[in-house]
Every structure is written in C-alpha cells, then in structure tokens.
Coordinates of C-alpha atoms and ligand atoms in Angstrom, one line a residue:
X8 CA 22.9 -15.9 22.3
X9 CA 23.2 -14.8 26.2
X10 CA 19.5 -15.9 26.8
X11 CA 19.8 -15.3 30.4
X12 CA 20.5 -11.3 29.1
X13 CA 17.6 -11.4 27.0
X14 CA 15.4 -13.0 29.4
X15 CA 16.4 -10.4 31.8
X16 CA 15.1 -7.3 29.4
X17 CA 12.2 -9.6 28.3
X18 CA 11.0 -9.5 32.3
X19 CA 11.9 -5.8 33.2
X20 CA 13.2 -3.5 30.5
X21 CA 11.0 -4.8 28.1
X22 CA 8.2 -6.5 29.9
X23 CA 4.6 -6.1 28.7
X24 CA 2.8 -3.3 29.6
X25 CA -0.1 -4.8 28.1
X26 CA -2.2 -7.9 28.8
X27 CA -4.8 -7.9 25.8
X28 CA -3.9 -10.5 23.0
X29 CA -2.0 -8.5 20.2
X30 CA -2.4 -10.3 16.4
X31 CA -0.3 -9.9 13.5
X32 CA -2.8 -8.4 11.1
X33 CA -3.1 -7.7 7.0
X34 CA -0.4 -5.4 7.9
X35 CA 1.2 -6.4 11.1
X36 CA 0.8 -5.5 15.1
X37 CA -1.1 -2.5 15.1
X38 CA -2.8 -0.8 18.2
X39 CA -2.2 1.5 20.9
X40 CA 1.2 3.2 20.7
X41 CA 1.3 2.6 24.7
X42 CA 0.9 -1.2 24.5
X43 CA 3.7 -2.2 21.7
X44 CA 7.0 -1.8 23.6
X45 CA 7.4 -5.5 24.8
X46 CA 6.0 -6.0 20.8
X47 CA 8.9 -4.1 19.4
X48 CA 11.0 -5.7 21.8
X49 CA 10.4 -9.2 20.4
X50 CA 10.2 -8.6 17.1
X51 CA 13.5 -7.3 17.2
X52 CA 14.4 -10.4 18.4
X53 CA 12.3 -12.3 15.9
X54 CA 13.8 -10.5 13.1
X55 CA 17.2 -11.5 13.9
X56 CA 16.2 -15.3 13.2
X57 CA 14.2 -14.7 10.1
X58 CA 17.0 -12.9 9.1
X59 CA 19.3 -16.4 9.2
X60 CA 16.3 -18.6 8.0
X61 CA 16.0 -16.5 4.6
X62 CA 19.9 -15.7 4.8
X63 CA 19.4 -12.4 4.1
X64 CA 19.0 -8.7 5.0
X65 CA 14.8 -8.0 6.9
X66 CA 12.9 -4.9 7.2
X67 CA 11.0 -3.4 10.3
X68 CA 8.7 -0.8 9.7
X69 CA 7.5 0.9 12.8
X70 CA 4.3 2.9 11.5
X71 CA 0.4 2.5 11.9
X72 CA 0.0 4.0 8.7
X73 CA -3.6 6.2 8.4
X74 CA -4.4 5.7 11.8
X75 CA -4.4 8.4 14.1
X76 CA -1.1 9.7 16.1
X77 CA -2.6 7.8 19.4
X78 CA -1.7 4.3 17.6
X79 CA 1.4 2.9 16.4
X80 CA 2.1 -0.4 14.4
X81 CA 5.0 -2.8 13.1
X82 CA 5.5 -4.9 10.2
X83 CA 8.3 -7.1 9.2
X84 CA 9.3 -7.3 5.6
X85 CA 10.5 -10.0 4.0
X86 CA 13.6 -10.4 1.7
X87 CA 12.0 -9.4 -1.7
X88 CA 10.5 -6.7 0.1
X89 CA 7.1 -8.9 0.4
X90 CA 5.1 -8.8 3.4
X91 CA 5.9 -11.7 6.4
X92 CA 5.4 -14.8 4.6
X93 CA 2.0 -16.0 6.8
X94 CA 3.2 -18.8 8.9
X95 CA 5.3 -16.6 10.6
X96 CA 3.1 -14.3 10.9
X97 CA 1.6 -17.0 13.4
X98 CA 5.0 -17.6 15.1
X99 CA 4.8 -13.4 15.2
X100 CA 1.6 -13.4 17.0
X101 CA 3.1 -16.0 19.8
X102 CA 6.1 -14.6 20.2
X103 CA 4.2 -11.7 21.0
X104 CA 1.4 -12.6 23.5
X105 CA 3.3 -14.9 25.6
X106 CA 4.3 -14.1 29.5
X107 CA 7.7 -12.3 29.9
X108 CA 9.0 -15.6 31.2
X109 CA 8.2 -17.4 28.5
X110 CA 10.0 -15.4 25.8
X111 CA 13.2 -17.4 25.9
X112 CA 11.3 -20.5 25.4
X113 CA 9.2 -19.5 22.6
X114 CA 12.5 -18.1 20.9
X115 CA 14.1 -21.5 21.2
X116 CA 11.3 -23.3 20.2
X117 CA 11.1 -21.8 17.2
X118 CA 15.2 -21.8 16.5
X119 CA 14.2 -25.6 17.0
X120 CA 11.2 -25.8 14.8
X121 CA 12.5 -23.7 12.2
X122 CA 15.8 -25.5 12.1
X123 CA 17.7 -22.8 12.5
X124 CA 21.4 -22.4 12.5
X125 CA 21.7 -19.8 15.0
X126 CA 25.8 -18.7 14.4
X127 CA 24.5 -17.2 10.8
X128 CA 25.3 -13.9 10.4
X129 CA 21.9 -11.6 10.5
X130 CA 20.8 -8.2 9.3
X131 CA 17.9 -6.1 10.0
X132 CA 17.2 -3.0 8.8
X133 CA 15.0 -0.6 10.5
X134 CA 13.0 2.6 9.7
X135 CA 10.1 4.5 11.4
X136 CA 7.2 6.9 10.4
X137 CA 7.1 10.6 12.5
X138 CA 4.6 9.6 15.5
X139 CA 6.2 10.9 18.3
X140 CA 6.2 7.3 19.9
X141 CA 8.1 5.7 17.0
X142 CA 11.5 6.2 18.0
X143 CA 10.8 4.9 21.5
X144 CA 9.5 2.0 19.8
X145 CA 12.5 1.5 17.5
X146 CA 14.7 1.9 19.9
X147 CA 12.9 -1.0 22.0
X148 CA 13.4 -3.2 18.7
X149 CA 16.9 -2.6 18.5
X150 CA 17.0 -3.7 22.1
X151 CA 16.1 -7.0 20.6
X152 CA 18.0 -6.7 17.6
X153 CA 21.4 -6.0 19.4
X154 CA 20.2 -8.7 22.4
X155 CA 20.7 -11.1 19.2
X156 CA 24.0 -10.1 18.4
X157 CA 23.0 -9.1 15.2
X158 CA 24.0 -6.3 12.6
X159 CA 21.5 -4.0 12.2
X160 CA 21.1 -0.6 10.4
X161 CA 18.6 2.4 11.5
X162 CA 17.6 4.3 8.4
X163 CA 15.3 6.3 10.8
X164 CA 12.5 8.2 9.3
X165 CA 11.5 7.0 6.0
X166 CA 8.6 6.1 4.6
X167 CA 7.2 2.5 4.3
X168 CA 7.8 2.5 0.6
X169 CA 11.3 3.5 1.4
X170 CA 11.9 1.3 4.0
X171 CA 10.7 -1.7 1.4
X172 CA 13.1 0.1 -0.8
X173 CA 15.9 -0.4 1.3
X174 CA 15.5 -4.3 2.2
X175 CA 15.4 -5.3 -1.5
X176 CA 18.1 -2.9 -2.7
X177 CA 20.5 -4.9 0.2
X178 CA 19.2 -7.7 -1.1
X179 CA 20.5 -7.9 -4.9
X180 CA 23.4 -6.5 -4.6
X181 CA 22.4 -3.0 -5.9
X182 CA 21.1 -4.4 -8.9
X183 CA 17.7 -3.3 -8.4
X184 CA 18.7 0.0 -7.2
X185 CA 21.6 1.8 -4.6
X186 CA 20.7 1.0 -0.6
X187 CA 20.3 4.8 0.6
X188 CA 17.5 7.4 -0.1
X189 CA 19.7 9.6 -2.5
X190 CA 19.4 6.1 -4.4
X191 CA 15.8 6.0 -4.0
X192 CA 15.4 9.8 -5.0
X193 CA 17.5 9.2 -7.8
X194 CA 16.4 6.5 -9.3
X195 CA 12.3 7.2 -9.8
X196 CA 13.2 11.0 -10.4
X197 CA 15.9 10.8 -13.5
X198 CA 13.3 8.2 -15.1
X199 CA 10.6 10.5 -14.5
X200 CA 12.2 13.3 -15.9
X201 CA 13.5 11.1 -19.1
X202 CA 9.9 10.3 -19.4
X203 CA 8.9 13.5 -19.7
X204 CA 11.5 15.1 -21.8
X205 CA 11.1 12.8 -24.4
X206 CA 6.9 13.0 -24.5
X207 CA 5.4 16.5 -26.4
X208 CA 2.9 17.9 -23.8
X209 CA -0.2 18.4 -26.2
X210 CA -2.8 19.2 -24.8
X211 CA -4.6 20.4 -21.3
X212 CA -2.1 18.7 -19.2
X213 CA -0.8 21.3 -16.4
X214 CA 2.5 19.8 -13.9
X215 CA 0.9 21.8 -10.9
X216 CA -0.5 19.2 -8.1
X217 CA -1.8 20.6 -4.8
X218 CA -0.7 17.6 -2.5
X219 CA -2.0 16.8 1.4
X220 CA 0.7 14.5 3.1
X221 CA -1.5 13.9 6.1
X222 CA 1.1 15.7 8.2
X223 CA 2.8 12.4 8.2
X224 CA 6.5 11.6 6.8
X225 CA 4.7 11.4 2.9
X226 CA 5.8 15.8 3.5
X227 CA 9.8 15.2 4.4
X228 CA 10.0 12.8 1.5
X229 CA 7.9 14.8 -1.1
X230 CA 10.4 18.2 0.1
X231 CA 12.9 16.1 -0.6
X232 CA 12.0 14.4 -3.7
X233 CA 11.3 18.2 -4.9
X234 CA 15.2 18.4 -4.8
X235 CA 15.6 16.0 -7.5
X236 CA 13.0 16.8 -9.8
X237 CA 14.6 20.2 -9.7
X238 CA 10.9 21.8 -11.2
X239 CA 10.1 19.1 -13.6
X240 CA 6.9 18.7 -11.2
X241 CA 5.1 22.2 -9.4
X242 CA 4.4 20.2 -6.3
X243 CA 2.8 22.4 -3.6
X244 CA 3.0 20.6 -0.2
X245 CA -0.2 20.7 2.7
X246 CA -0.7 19.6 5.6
X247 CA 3.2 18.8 5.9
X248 CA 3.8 18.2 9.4
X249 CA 1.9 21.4 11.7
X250 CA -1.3 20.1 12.0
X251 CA -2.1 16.2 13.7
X252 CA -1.3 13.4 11.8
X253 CA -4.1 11.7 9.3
X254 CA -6.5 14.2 11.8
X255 CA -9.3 15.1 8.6
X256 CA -6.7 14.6 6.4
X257 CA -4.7 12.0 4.5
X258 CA -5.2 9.5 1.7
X259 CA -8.1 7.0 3.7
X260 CA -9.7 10.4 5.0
X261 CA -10.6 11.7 1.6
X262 CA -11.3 8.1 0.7
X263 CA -13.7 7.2 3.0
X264 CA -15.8 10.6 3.5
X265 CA -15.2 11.7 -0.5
X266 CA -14.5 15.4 0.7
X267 CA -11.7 17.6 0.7
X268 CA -9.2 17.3 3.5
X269 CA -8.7 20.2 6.2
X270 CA -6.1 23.0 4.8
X271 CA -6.1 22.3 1.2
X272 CA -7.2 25.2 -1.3
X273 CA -10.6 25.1 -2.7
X274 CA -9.5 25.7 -6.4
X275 CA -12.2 24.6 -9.3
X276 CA -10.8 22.5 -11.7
X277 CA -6.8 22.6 -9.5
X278 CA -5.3 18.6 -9.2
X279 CA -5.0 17.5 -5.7
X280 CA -3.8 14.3 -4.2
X281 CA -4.1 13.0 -0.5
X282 CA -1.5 10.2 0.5
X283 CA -1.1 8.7 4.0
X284 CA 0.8 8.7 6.8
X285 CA 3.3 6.5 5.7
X286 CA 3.2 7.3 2.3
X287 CA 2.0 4.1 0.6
X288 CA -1.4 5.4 -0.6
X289 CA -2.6 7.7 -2.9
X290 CA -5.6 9.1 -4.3
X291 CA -6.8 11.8 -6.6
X292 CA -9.2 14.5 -6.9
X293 CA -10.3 18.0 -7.4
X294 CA -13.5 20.0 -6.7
X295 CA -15.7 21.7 -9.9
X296 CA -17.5 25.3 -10.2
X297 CA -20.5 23.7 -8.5
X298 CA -18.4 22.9 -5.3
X299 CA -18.8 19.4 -6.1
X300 CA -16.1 16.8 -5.1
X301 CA -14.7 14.4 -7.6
X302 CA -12.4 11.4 -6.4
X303 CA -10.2 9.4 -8.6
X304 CA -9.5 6.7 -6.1
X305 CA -7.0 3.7 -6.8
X306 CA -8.8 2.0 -9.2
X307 CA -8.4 4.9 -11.8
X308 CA -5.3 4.7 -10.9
X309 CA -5.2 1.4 -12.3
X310 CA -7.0 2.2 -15.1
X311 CA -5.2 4.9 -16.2
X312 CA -1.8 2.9 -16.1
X313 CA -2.7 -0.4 -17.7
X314 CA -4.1 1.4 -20.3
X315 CA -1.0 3.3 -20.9
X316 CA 1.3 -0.1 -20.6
X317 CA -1.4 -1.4 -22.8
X318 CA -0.4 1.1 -25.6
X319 CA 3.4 1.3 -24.7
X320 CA 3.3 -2.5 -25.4
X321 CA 1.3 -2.3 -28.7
X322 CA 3.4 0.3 -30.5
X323 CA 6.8 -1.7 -28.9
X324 CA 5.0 -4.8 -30.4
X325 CA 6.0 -6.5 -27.4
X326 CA 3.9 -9.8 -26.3
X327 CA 3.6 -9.9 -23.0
X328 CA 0.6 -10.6 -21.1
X329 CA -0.4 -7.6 -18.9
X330 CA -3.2 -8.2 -16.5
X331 CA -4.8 -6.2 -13.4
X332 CA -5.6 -7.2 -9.9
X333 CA -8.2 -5.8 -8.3
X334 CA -10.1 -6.6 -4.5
X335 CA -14.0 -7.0 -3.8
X336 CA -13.9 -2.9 -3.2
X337 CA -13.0 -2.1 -6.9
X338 CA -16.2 -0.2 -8.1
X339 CA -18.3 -2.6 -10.6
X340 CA -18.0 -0.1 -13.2
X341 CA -14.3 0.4 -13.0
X342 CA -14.1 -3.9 -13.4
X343 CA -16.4 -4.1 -16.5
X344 CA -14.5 -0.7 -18.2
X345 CA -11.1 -2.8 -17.7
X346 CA -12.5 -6.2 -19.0
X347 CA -14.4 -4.7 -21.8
X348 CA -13.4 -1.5 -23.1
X349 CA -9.9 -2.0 -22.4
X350 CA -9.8 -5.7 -22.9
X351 CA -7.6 -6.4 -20.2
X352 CA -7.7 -9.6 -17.6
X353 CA -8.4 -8.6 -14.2
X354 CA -8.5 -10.6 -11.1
X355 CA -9.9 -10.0 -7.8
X356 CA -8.2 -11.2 -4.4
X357 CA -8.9 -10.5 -0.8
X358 CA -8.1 -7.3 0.7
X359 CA -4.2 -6.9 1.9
X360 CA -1.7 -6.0 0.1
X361 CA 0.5 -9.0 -0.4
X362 CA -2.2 -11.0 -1.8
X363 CA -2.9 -8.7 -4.9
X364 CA 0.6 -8.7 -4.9
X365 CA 1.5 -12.3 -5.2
X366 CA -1.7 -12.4 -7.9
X367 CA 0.1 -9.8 -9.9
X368 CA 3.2 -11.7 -10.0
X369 CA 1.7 -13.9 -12.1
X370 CA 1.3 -11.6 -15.2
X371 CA 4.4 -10.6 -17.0
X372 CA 3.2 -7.5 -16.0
X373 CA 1.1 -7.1 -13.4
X374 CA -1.0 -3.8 -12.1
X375 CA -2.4 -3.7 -8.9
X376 CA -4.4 -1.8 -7.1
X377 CA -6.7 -1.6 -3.8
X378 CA -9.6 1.1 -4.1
X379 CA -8.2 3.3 -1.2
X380 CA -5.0 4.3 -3.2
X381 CA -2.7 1.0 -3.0
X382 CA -0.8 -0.4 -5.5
X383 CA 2.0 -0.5 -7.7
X384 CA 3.3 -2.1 -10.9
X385 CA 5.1 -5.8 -10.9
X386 CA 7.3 -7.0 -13.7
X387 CA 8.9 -10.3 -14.1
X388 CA 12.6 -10.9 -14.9
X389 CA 11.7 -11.8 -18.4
X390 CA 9.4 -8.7 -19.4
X391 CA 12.2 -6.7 -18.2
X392 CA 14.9 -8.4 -20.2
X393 CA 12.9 -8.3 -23.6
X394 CA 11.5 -4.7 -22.8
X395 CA 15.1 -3.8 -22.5
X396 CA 16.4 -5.7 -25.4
X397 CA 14.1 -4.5 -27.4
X398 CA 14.7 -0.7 -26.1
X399 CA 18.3 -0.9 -27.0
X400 CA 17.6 -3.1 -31.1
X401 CA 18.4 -0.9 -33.4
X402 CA 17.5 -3.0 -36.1
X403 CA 13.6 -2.0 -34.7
X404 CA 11.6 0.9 -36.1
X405 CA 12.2 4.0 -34.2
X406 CA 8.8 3.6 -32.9
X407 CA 8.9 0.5 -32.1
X408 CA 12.2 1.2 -29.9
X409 CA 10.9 4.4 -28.3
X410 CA 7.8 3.1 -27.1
X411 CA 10.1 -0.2 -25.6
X412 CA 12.6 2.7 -24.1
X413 CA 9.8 4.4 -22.4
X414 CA 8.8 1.2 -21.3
X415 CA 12.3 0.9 -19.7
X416 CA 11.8 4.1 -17.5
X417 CA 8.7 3.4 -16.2
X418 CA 10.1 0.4 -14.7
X419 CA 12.5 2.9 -12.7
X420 CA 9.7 5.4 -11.9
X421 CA 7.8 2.6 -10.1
X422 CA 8.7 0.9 -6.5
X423 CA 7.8 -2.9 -7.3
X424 CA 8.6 -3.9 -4.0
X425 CA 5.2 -2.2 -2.7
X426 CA 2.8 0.4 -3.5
X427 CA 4.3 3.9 -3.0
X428 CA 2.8 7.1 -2.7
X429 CA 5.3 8.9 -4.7
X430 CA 6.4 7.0 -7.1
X431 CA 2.5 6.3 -8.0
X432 CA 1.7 9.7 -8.5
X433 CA 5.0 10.5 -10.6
X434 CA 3.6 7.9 -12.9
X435 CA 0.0 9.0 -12.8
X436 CA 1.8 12.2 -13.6
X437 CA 4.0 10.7 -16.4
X438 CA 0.9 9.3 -17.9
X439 CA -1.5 12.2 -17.7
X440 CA 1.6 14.4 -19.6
X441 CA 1.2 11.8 -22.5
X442 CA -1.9 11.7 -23.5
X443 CA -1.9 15.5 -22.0
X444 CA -5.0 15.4 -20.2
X445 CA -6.4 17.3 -17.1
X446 CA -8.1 15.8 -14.4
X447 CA -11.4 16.3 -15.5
X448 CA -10.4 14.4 -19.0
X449 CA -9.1 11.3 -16.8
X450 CA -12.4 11.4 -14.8
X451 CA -14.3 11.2 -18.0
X452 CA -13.4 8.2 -19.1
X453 CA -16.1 6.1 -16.9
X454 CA -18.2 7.0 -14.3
X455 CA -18.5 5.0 -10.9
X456 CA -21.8 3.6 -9.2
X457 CA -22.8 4.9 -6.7
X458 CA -20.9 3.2 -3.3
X459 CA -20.5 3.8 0.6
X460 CA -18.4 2.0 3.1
X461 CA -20.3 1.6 7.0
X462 CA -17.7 -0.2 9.8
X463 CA -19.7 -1.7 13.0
X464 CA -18.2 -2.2 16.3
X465 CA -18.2 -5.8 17.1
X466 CA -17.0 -7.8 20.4
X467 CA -15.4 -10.3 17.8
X468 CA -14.4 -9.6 14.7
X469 CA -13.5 -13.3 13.3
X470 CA -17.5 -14.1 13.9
X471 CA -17.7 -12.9 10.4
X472 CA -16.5 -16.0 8.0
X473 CA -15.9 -15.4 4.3
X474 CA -15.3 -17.0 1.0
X475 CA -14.4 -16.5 -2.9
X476 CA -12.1 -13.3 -2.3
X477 CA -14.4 -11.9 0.5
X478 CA -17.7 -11.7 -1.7
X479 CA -19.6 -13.7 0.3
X480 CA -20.1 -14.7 3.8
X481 CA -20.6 -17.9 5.1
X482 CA -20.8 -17.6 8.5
X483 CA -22.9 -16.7 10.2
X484 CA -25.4 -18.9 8.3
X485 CA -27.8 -16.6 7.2
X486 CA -26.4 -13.7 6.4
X487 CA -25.1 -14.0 2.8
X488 CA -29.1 -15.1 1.8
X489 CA -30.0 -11.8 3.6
X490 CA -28.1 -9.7 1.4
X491 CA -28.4 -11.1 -1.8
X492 CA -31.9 -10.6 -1.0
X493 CA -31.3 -6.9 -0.2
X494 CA -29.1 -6.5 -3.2
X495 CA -31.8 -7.8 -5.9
X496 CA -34.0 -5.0 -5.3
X497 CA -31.7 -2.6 -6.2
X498 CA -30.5 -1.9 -9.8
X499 CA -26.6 -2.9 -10.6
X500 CA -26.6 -3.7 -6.8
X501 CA -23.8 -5.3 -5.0
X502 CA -22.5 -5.8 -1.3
X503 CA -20.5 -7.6 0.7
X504 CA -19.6 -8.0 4.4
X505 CA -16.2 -8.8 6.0
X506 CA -14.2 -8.2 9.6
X507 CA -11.3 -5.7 9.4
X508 CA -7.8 -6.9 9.8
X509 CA -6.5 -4.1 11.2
X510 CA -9.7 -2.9 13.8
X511 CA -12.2 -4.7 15.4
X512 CA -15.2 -3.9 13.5
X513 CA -17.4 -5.4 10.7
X514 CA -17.1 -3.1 7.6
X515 CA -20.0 -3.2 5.2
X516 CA -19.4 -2.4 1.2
X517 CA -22.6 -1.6 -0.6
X518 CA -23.0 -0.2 -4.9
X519 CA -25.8 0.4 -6.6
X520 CA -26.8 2.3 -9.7
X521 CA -28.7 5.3 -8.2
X522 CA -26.9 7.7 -5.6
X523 CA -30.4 8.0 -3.9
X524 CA -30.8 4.4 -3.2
X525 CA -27.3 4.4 -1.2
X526 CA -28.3 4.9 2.2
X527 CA -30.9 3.2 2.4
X528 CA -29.4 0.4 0.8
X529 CA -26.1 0.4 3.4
X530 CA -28.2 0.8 6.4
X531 CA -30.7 -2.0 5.5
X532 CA -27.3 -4.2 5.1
X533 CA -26.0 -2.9 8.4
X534 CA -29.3 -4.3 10.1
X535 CA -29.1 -7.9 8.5
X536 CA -25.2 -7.9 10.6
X537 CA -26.5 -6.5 13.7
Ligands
LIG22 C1 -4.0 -2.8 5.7 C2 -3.5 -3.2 4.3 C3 -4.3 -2.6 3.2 C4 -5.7 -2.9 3.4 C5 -6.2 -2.5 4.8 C6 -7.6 -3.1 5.0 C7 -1.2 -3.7 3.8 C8 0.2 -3.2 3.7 N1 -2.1 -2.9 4.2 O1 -3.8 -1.4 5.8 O2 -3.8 -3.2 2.0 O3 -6.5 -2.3 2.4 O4 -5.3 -3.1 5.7 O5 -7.9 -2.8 6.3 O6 -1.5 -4.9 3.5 P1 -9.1 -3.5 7.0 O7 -8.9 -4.9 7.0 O8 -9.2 -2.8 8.3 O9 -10.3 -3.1 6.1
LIG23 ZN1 -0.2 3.4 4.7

C-alpha cells in the first residue's frame, strides 16, 4: 500500500468532521449522516484487509435502516453474508475514532495483529439505500477501497437483503444463486410462482396486498420484483419514494405505535404490510369495520411459517429437527402457542440479528424471527441435500415427494443470508395461499397480551448491565428486584429493561394480561430506571 497516499486523504480529504466517539453497534456505525464521511472512509479501508484475512469477496452496506433521512449508517458483511464477526467489530470501532494521524498506524497494527498477508488479492462489494447522503458516503468508502488497491464492485442502490445477497452469491461460486439482481429477482420469484401453481387456492385467501415501503429503496425493488412475478402477486405499492423516508411510515413505525402508516388506504378487512427503509423488515396488518388496528408483527410471522415447515416435513416424512428462535420481545403468548400447541423448540437470544441467526444455525432448520418484522429461514447443507433427494425419489408416494418438492422451493423463495423484506412476505404469501386463509383467519390463531415499548434518554446507555438473553438486569443493583416486584402484581406480567444498540436511550418492554393495566404498568417501570 502507498500509506503516505492514504495518510494524506485520511488528514484532508477524508479527515473527521466529527469528534464524538462513534461505536460499531448491533448493526454497525450508525448516526448523523454529517459525521460518517471519515467513517466510510476507513471502512473502506478496513474492508480491504478483511477481505484478505477471510480470502474472500465483503459487503458494505451504507444505510441507517428505519431511521429517519437525517441519519445514515454502515455495516460490513461478512463472507457468508453474516454480520462482522464481533472482534472486529472492536478493531471497527478503533479504526474509526482515532485522530486522522493515527489512521496509518492503526491500519498497520492491525495488518500486524491479524497476520495479514497484505499482497492477497481483495474484493469488496458495495451497495447503498436512497438517503440522499448515501452516495456521498459510498463514494468516500471507495476512496478507501481504491486507496487499498483493491477490486471492488458498486452495485449502487439495493437493498440490504440484496446487498447480503450479492456477497454470498460471489462467494460460492454461484451455487447459491447468480451475483446480479436479475439473479436475485429470479430466483425467489420462479419458486414463488411454482409454489403457487402447484397449491389449489381453497378458501378465503385473496393475492391483493396493500404495501407501505417507507418511501425507502423496499419501493424500487418491490416495482421491480412486480416484473417477475408478472401478476402472480396484486402488489399495490405506497409510500414509494414522494413522501420522507420512514417519516410516519415504515415497518418500526407501525410496530412501535400499532397504527396505520400515513398514505395507506383505510380498507376493512384489505392486507397491508409496512417494511423499512432498507427493506429487511416486515410486518402485517389490516384495520376491521370498527376502525380497529390489528398487527401481525414478526412473531406471527414465525408462527405462521414453522407451522407450515412443520406440516411440509410431516407429509415429506422427513426427520429433521426444526426449531424457532425468538428474542426477550416475542410476546409471551406467541412463545407458549409455539412450544405447546405447535410443539416446536424455541429459543430466545439477545436482540440483534446475528445472534438469533447463529442460534438458528443450529437447527436443521431454523426460523427466526425478532418481533419488529426480522427474520428469515436457515437450512443446513444436510436438510437441503435430503429435502432434495427426497423431492426428486420416485420410489416415494406422490405425497410424500410433493410435500419434499415444495419444500425445495421454499428454500429458493427465502434469502438465508439475512432477513428480507420481500422474500418474507412472498412466503407469508405462499403460505397464506395454502392453507387459503385471509388475514383475519391468520390473526385468529392466538391472541397477544397486551404489550408497550417506552425508550428513555440516558447520558450513558452501557449503565444498564444485563444477563440471560436480556431478561434481567444486573446492574444497576437494584433494579431487576424493583421490577419483578412491579411485575407480580400484575396478571401474566412480564418486563424487562435494556440499553439500545443503536440509540442512546434505555428501552423499557412491559406485557401483561389486561390492556387496561398497560400504562400504568410501563410507566411505574419507567420510574424504577429513572
Ligand atoms: C438493529 C438490529 C435489529 C435489532 C435492532 C435493535 C441488525 C441487522 N439489526 O437494527 O436486529 O432489532 O437493532 O435496536 O442486527 P435497539 O438495540 O436500538 O433496540
Ligand atoms: Zn432495516
């Protein structure tokens, strides 16, 4: 590397217009839009060497997700389109908080530390959401990346499921799927629609979805998607890009305040979905003759499709062990429906996506799913292999061989590598057309407790300490007696306390059985922090 060259941008080009300490997060850097260009900067130069520790092709994903279009956000993705393995992340965090002098030393400390064999060949590929400071920002990052000397390709605006997409597609040689979006389209669309042609529609199921994309890039990828299912899906698109991105709108909008977002039509009884603005989230709901809003929120989701692998793998008599990964936020109904009605193993993790992922990797087949919309299917090598041998025996009852064929295109119609918006709701989709249901019927199946979510602004978010998967706090002291206290007087009553990773507030969980105890219940909790 010409270090004097990078130096050089590192101290004027590039230098940092920001002095506050940045921290790579559940889902990387992610703050003002203003302060991340010396960020982008060096983890464009960061990428580069991951990219010859792990020998292989890395992903950069410049987006900050549901937040508003003032913020903006990176995150690197690993080879098996995982998030940044966590003791990087802490090389991330340095890399990016030290003096503009300092860069070249960090870098070649870590070439050092990391024992890394710096004339490797390197590949980074990078993509960006559509804030109107993201391709400023990529464009900083491949400052660093060409700085490096390393090949990189800039597949622009795509979503971050895409983007994940991409980086594992380079990876195996095509084998999980062609390196370009018409691959991507392809792929999930043809196994949707083989899904679909070979399933009777019996009963109230109805293909028309009224869908709120946040304004974000979730609209230019559903347009396009549109192309490919060519009508096997009435998809009518809102919010696509006029309006301000997430602004009362968006997946984690219709989460969080359980109301529909700006711009959609109030239809009784009409199936809508909100996703965010990156498109990795999803969520359900619809509105009934009262005016009343009903949310199907991502542990339905979870519901819904574990129980539809469940029976895939019954009639395909297929033995593998399916089991579902939930976080502290599942609702405690949608937990005891899974483990007892459905008889399926569930596990709970911490919030963040790449721990319910790495737990679902230990199932054969693993579903997971966060509450606010996020999650996806994982197979294992093996499940695949047997699900399609067993698709293509013929010595098998015709049954027997559908159910393990169907099986087969569902692994297509999902995006393993992450959750994904789209792909997510084509299976939801997929699965309501089976067992041709509306979304009322899918609703019926349980009914939540009652729950609300409270965030307080705090000086220091890491003075909140937790333990066993973020159910209970042990630091401060106190606190955790405090609650449980609080929680016993209230029937089916649960909460829990824990600092964001992505803001600097405390956010408060609390359930209970009756909806007029919820309030009072959060805001007693919220006292016991303050
Ligand atoms: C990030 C995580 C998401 C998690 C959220 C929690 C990824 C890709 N995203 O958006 O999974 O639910 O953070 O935010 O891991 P919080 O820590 O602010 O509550
Ligand atoms: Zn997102």
């Amino acid at each position: 590397f010409d270090f004097s060259f990078i130096n050089n941008l590192a101290k004027n080009k590039h230098k940092k217009a920001y002095q506050g300490i940045v921290q790579y997060g559940t889902a990387g850097f992610r703050t003002r839009a203003t302060s991340l260009d010396h960020v982008l900067f060096r983890m464009g130069l960061l990428t580069v060497l991951r990219s010859q520790v792990k020998k292989a092709t890395i992903g950069l994903m410049i987006t900050a997700s549901h937040n508003l279009e003032i913020d903006n956000g990176v995150k690197v993705v690993d080879p098996n389109g995982e998030m940044l393995e966590t003791s990087w992340e802490i090389i991330a965090t340095k890399l990016a908080n030290v003096e503009d002098d300092k860069v070249i030393s960090i870098l070649q400390e870590i070439i050092k530390e990391q024992n890394i064999d710096t004339s490797l060949s390197a590949s980074v590929i990078i993509g960006r959401d559509t804030r109107s400071s993201s391709l400023n920002l990529s464009q900083a990052a491949v400052s660093g990346i060409k700085a490096m000397n390393s090949k990189f390709i800039d597949v622009g605006v795509v979503t971050t499921p895409q983007l994940h997409y991409f980086v594992v597609s380079m990876n195996k040689n095509r084998d999980y799927g062609i390196p370009a979006l018409e691959g991507y389209y392809k792929k999930i669309s043809e196994a949707y629609k083989k899904i679909i042609e070979t399933t009777i529609n019996n009963g109230k199921y109805s293909n028309k979805v009224q869908l709120d994309a946040a304004n974000g890039v979730g609209a230019l990828a559903i347009k396009e998607l549109k192309k490919y299912l060519n009508g096997a899906l009435n998809i009518e698109i809102y919010n696509s890009g006029e309006g301000q991105l997430n602004y009362m709108c968006g997946a984690d909008y219709v989460k969080q305040k359980k109301i529909s977002p700006l711009n959609i039509p109030i239809n009784p009884y009409v199936k809508c979905v909100s996703i965010d603005g990156d498109a990795d989230r999803i969520v359900y709901y619809y509105i009934d003759k009262y005016n009343q809003f009903h949310l199907l929120d991502g542990d339905r989701i979870a519901i819904l499709v574990a129980d539809y692998l469940k029976e895939l793998l019954q009639q395909s008599h297929l033995n593998l062990q399916l089991g579902l990964v939930q976080t502290a936020y599942a609702n405690g109904n949608s937990t005891v429906y899974i483990s007892d009605t459905l008889n399926i193993p569930v596990a709970c993790v911490r919030t963040g996506v790449k721990y319910l992922h790495h737990k679902a990797l230990e199932f054969d087949i693993g579903v997971y799913f966060e509450s606010n919309g996020h999650g996806t299917v994982v197979f294992n090598e093996s499940a695949i292999n047997t699900i399609y041998m067993t698709a293509n025996n013929n010595s098998l009852s015709s049954i027997q061989r559908k159910a393990a064929q169907t099986l087969s295109y569902v692994i297509d119609v999902v995006n393993q590598t992450v959750g994904d918006a789209i792909s997510d709701m084509l299976l939801v989709e997929l699965i309501l057309h089976a067992k041709g249901w509306d979304i009322v019927t899918w609703k019926k199946s349980y009914s939540d407790l009652p729950n609300k979510q409270v965030k307080i602004e705090v000086q220091d978010r890491n003075a909140i300490i937790t333990t066993n998967e973020e159910r209970c706090c042990i630091k401060p002291k106190e606190l955790q007696k405090e609650i449980d206290k609080i929680v016993t007087k209230y029937e089916k009553g649960r909460s829990f306390v824990r600092s964001s990773g992505t803001e600097d507030v405390v956010r408060i969980y609390v359930e209970c059985e009756n909806d007029s105890d919820i309030d009072k219940m959060a805001a007693e909790v919220s006292l016991a922090v303050y």
